[in-house]
Amino acid sequence: MSYKIGLVGKPSVGKSTLFNAATMNDVPEGAYPFTTIDPSVGEAYVRVDCAAPEFDHSCTPNHGYCSDGVRFVPTQLVDVAGLVPGAHEGKGLGNQFLTDLNEADVLVHVVDFTGETDLEGEPTDDHDPREDIDFLENELDMWYLDILEKGIERYRSGYHGEDADIEADLAEQMSAFSVSEEEIKQIVLALELALDPDSWDAEDRERLAREIRIRTKPMVVAANKMDTPAAQDNWATVTEDPDYEHLTFVPVSAHAEKALKNGDEQGVLAYRPGDDDFEVTADLPEEKAAGLEQIREFVTEFGGTGVQKVLETALFEELGAIAVFPGARKPQEDGTFLQDCFVLPDGSTAEDFAYFLHTDIGEGFLHAHDVRSGRQVGADTELDHRDVVEITTTN
């Protein structure tokens, strides 16, 4: 399994810049609508404290890399085509956007916190970033509502017979969102609605669609361009608004992250992604040196550029995923140790992990060992973040 993090938002907010900064790919960037037409997919990384130092060994990663005890684990990042109001009605790149978006497991909504682009992605002044948040959530809610209404019509048509439950028809109609009958039932009851769509008015259906969307498409807001005074002025206004308590905000400067990674690649500075400082290692022209000092002030104040943090917040906090190392206490004869680190769904068991590694391993599963404690664990034992697990199998 490789999780997909989807970058979404209106045109010209810096999605492609954030994508390039995270993946060091070279997709077009520009301050005009639909710079991105087709979704770009690249390999980004999330940080996990490496377990190898606990065993007094060095790891030898198969994928990603390790830097001073921090493991950079690959994940997929998707820069989804630009969104405009009315996407759920097919406007702009609407249908393509929604199709591409649905392939993402968790969303990062990139918002220009300077307020210098309007809803269409055109330059403006004093635009309220909350309007961007509202319009994206509304587009997604209307998209979900349209599919929900079709599920209600399916139920009323007797598709599953006279004794069918509404949750069965809704779950089937909304199967693309990976929502089960039981989850639908729980959401309906949590909203204090009856399990009878004939008792729901328009507002009830909208509330239901929104709640299903929130639970099946977790989202983090990347407050981009936070290295500017205008964005910082908007930060408190937006994040302290009680209407947005359901969202997590991360201050981000995609431009700063890309500049630091470029400088590291060119050998003029030393920078590890996600760190809150860096070291200049070469003599630079006065203008470039001054620019780096401005970036230093930002990353020191905000604890980094935010690019790594927003991806990790999306994956580990909003989605609730965990990272697990398959391994043993000692290196193999060839010197390899803790070669892999995999990202799994929260609640994964030892047996789930065995099947994840290979179907044959899962089918022959006998037991697993918690390598840190040496304790044998059973098939239904739930794993924790950063567990090191060794599987014993007949295969």
PDB file of C-alpha atoms in Angstrom, residues 42-165:
ATOM      1  CA  GLY A  42       5.605  12.362  -7.310  1.00  0.00           C
ATOM      2  CA  GLU A  43       7.409  10.777  -4.387  1.00  0.00           C
ATOM      3  CA  ALA A  44       7.496  12.834  -1.228  1.00  0.00           C
ATOM      4  CA  TYR A  45       8.669  11.753   2.223  1.00  0.00           C
ATOM      5  CA  VAL A  46       7.374  11.738   5.771  1.00  0.00           C
ATOM      6  CA  ARG A  47       9.704  11.698   8.754  1.00  0.00           C
ATOM      7  CA  VAL A  48       9.786   8.855  11.260  1.00  0.00           C
ATOM      8  CA  ASP A  49      12.313   8.542  14.091  1.00  0.00           C
ATOM      9  CA  CYS A  50      14.475   5.621  13.019  1.00  0.00           C
ATOM     10  CA  ALA A  51      14.469   2.599  15.327  1.00  0.00           C
ATOM     11  CA  ALA A  52      17.997   1.488  14.412  1.00  0.00           C
ATOM     12  CA  PRO A  53      19.855   3.598  17.016  1.00  0.00           C
ATOM     13  CA  GLU A  54      17.905   1.811  19.764  1.00  0.00           C
ATOM     14  CA  PHE A  55      19.689  -1.398  18.714  1.00  0.00           C
ATOM     15  CA  ASP A  56      23.107   0.276  18.316  1.00  0.00           C
ATOM     16  CA  HIS A  57      23.111  -0.364  14.578  1.00  0.00           C
ATOM     17  CA  SER A  58      22.763   1.716  11.420  1.00  0.00           C
ATOM     18  CA  CYS A  59      19.834   1.102   9.098  1.00  0.00           C
ATOM     19  CA  THR A  60      20.204   0.326   5.393  1.00  0.00           C
ATOM     20  CA  PRO A  61      17.015   1.622   3.735  1.00  0.00           C
ATOM     21  CA  ASN A  62      15.648  -0.049   0.618  1.00  0.00           C
ATOM     22  CA  HIS A  63      13.429   2.956  -0.035  1.00  0.00           C
ATOM     23  CA  GLY A  64      13.771   6.532   1.111  1.00  0.00           C
ATOM     24  CA  TYR A  65      16.757   7.416   3.243  1.00  0.00           C
ATOM     25  CA  CYS A  66      17.897   8.060   6.795  1.00  0.00           C
ATOM     26  CA  SER A  67      19.592  11.226   8.058  1.00  0.00           C
ATOM     27  CA  ASP A  68      20.965  11.502  11.587  1.00  0.00           C
ATOM     28  CA  GLY A  69      18.402   9.137  13.063  1.00  0.00           C
ATOM     29  CA  VAL A  70      15.436  10.424  11.060  1.00  0.00           C
ATOM     30  CA  ARG A  71      13.965   8.052   8.509  1.00  0.00           C
ATOM     31  CA  PHE A  72      12.410   9.654   5.423  1.00  0.00           C
ATOM     32  CA  VAL A  73       9.694   7.244   4.310  1.00  0.00           C
ATOM     33  CA  PRO A  74       8.265   7.555   0.767  1.00  0.00           C
ATOM     34  CA  THR A  75       4.648   8.471   0.145  1.00  0.00           C
ATOM     35  CA  GLN A  76       2.806   9.539  -3.004  1.00  0.00           C
ATOM     36  CA  LEU A  77       1.942  13.185  -3.495  1.00  0.00           C
ATOM     37  CA  VAL A  78      -0.600  14.244  -6.127  1.00  0.00           C
ATOM     38  CA  ASP A  79      -0.944  17.820  -7.384  1.00  0.00           C
ATOM     39  CA  VAL A  80      -4.583  17.788  -8.501  1.00  0.00           C
ATOM     40  CA  ALA A  81      -5.710  20.075 -11.337  1.00  0.00           C
ATOM     41  CA  GLY A  82      -6.900  23.575 -10.339  1.00  0.00           C
ATOM     42  CA  LEU A  83     -10.368  24.011  -8.911  1.00  0.00           C
ATOM     43  CA  VAL A  84     -12.843  26.838  -9.510  1.00  0.00           C
ATOM     44  CA  PRO A  85     -16.321  27.467  -8.041  1.00  0.00           C
ATOM     45  CA  GLY A  86     -18.932  25.254  -9.688  1.00  0.00           C
ATOM     46  CA  ALA A  87     -16.621  22.258 -10.141  1.00  0.00           C
ATOM     47  CA  HIS A  88     -19.348  19.891  -8.941  1.00  0.00           C
ATOM     48  CA  GLU A  89     -21.450  21.210 -11.863  1.00  0.00           C
ATOM     49  CA  GLY A  90     -18.629  20.521 -14.314  1.00  0.00           C
ATOM     50  CA  LYS A  91     -17.204  24.042 -14.499  1.00  0.00           C
ATOM     51  CA  GLY A  92     -13.486  24.554 -15.082  1.00  0.00           C
ATOM     52  CA  LEU A  93     -11.813  21.157 -14.815  1.00  0.00           C
ATOM     53  CA  GLY A  94     -14.551  20.059 -12.438  1.00  0.00           C
ATOM     54  CA  ASN A  95     -15.243  16.451 -13.382  1.00  0.00           C
ATOM     55  CA  GLN A  96     -11.562  15.669 -13.880  1.00  0.00           C
ATOM     56  CA  PHE A  97     -10.715  17.360 -10.590  1.00  0.00           C
ATOM     57  CA  LEU A  98     -13.253  15.347  -8.611  1.00  0.00           C
ATOM     58  CA  THR A  99     -12.175  12.061 -10.203  1.00  0.00           C
ATOM     59  CA  ASP A 100      -8.510  12.717  -9.488  1.00  0.00           C
ATOM     60  CA  LEU A 101      -9.250  13.960  -5.993  1.00  0.00           C
ATOM     61  CA  ASN A 102     -11.132  10.809  -5.055  1.00  0.00           C
ATOM     62  CA  GLU A 103      -7.983   8.738  -5.543  1.00  0.00           C
ATOM     63  CA  ALA A 104      -6.313  10.578  -2.650  1.00  0.00           C
ATOM     64  CA  ASP A 105      -6.495   9.128   0.862  1.00  0.00           C
ATOM     65  CA  VAL A 106      -6.111  12.490   2.589  1.00  0.00           C
ATOM     66  CA  LEU A 107      -6.196  16.066   1.329  1.00  0.00           C
ATOM     67  CA  VAL A 108      -3.955  19.073   1.838  1.00  0.00           C
ATOM     68  CA  HIS A 109      -5.865  22.229   0.928  1.00  0.00           C
ATOM     69  CA  VAL A 110      -3.298  24.817  -0.136  1.00  0.00           C
ATOM     70  CA  VAL A 111      -4.581  28.326   0.645  1.00  0.00           C
ATOM     71  CA  ASP A 112      -2.874  31.597  -0.239  1.00  0.00           C
ATOM     72  CA  PHE A 113      -2.994  33.281   3.160  1.00  0.00           C
ATOM     73  CA  THR A 114      -1.824  36.619   1.721  1.00  0.00           C
ATOM     74  CA  GLY A 115      -5.300  37.163   0.246  1.00  0.00           C
ATOM     75  CA  GLU A 116      -3.752  38.236  -3.054  1.00  0.00           C
ATOM     76  CA  THR A 117      -5.669  35.866  -5.344  1.00  0.00           C
ATOM     77  CA  ASP A 118      -9.447  35.743  -5.800  1.00  0.00           C
ATOM     78  CA  LEU A 119     -11.664  32.665  -6.091  1.00  0.00           C
ATOM     79  CA  GLU A 120     -10.770  32.297  -9.772  1.00  0.00           C
ATOM     80  CA  GLY A 121      -7.048  32.502  -9.059  1.00  0.00           C
ATOM     81  CA  GLU A 122      -6.701  36.018 -10.423  1.00  0.00           C
ATOM     82  CA  PRO A 123      -4.603  38.733  -8.671  1.00  0.00           C
ATOM     83  CA  THR A 124      -6.515  40.898  -6.194  1.00  0.00           C
ATOM     84  CA  ASP A 125      -6.143  42.685  -2.853  1.00  0.00           C
ATOM     85  CA  ASP A 126      -7.565  41.920   0.606  1.00  0.00           C
ATOM     86  CA  HIS A 127      -9.221  38.626  -0.307  1.00  0.00           C
ATOM     87  CA  ASP A 128     -10.355  36.703   2.782  1.00  0.00           C
ATOM     88  CA  PRO A 129      -8.694  33.222   2.850  1.00  0.00           C
ATOM     89  CA  ARG A 130     -11.810  31.894   4.571  1.00  0.00           C
ATOM     90  CA  GLU A 131     -13.689  32.275   1.307  1.00  0.00           C
ATOM     91  CA  ASP A 132     -11.256  29.797  -0.275  1.00  0.00           C
ATOM     92  CA  ILE A 133     -11.820  27.308   2.533  1.00  0.00           C
ATOM     93  CA  ASP A 134     -15.580  27.716   2.273  1.00  0.00           C
ATOM     94  CA  PHE A 135     -15.722  27.310  -1.467  1.00  0.00           C
ATOM     95  CA  LEU A 136     -13.645  24.105  -1.504  1.00  0.00           C
ATOM     96  CA  GLU A 137     -15.635  22.541   1.309  1.00  0.00           C
ATOM     97  CA  ASN A 138     -18.875  23.571  -0.399  1.00  0.00           C
ATOM     98  CA  GLU A 139     -17.774  22.052  -3.713  1.00  0.00           C
ATOM     99  CA  LEU A 140     -16.933  18.783  -1.990  1.00  0.00           C
ATOM    100  CA  ASP A 141     -20.151  18.821   0.032  1.00  0.00           C
ATOM    101  CA  MET A 142     -22.265  19.398  -3.092  1.00  0.00           C
ATOM    102  CA  TRP A 143     -20.413  16.584  -4.849  1.00  0.00           C
ATOM    103  CA  TYR A 144     -21.174  14.235  -1.950  1.00  0.00           C
ATOM    104  CA  LEU A 145     -24.755  15.486  -1.768  1.00  0.00           C
ATOM    105  CA  ASP A 146     -25.374  14.674  -5.419  1.00  0.00           C
ATOM    106  CA  ILE A 147     -24.207  11.090  -4.871  1.00  0.00           C
ATOM    107  CA  LEU A 148     -26.174  10.855  -1.617  1.00  0.00           C
ATOM    108  CA  GLU A 149     -29.365  11.917  -3.412  1.00  0.00           C
ATOM    109  CA  LYS A 150     -28.833   9.148  -5.957  1.00  0.00           C
ATOM    110  CA  GLY A 151     -28.502   6.667  -3.100  1.00  0.00           C
ATOM    111  CA  ILE A 152     -31.787   7.877  -1.634  1.00  0.00           C
ATOM    112  CA  GLU A 153     -33.488   7.431  -5.013  1.00  0.00           C
ATOM    113  CA  ARG A 154     -32.012   3.924  -5.232  1.00  0.00           C
ATOM    114  CA  TYR A 155     -33.561   3.142  -1.837  1.00  0.00           C
ATOM    115  CA  ARG A 156     -36.946   4.556  -2.810  1.00  0.00           C
ATOM    116  CA  SER A 157     -36.944   2.543  -6.036  1.00  0.00           C
ATOM    117  CA  GLY A 158     -36.732  -0.679  -4.031  1.00  0.00           C
ATOM    118  CA  TYR A 159     -33.444  -1.656  -5.665  1.00  0.00           C
ATOM    119  CA  HIS A 160     -32.538  -3.942  -2.746  1.00  0.00           C
ATOM    120  CA  GLY A 161     -36.114  -5.040  -2.037  1.00  0.00           C
ATOM    121  CA  GLU A 162     -38.789  -3.840   0.341  1.00  0.00           C
ATOM    122  CA  ASP A 163     -36.896  -4.865   3.480  1.00  0.00           C
ATOM    123  CA  ALA A 164     -33.637  -3.135   2.566  1.00  0.00           C
ATOM    124  CA  ASP A 165     -32.018  -0.642   4.936  1.00  0.00           C
TER     125      ASP A 165
END
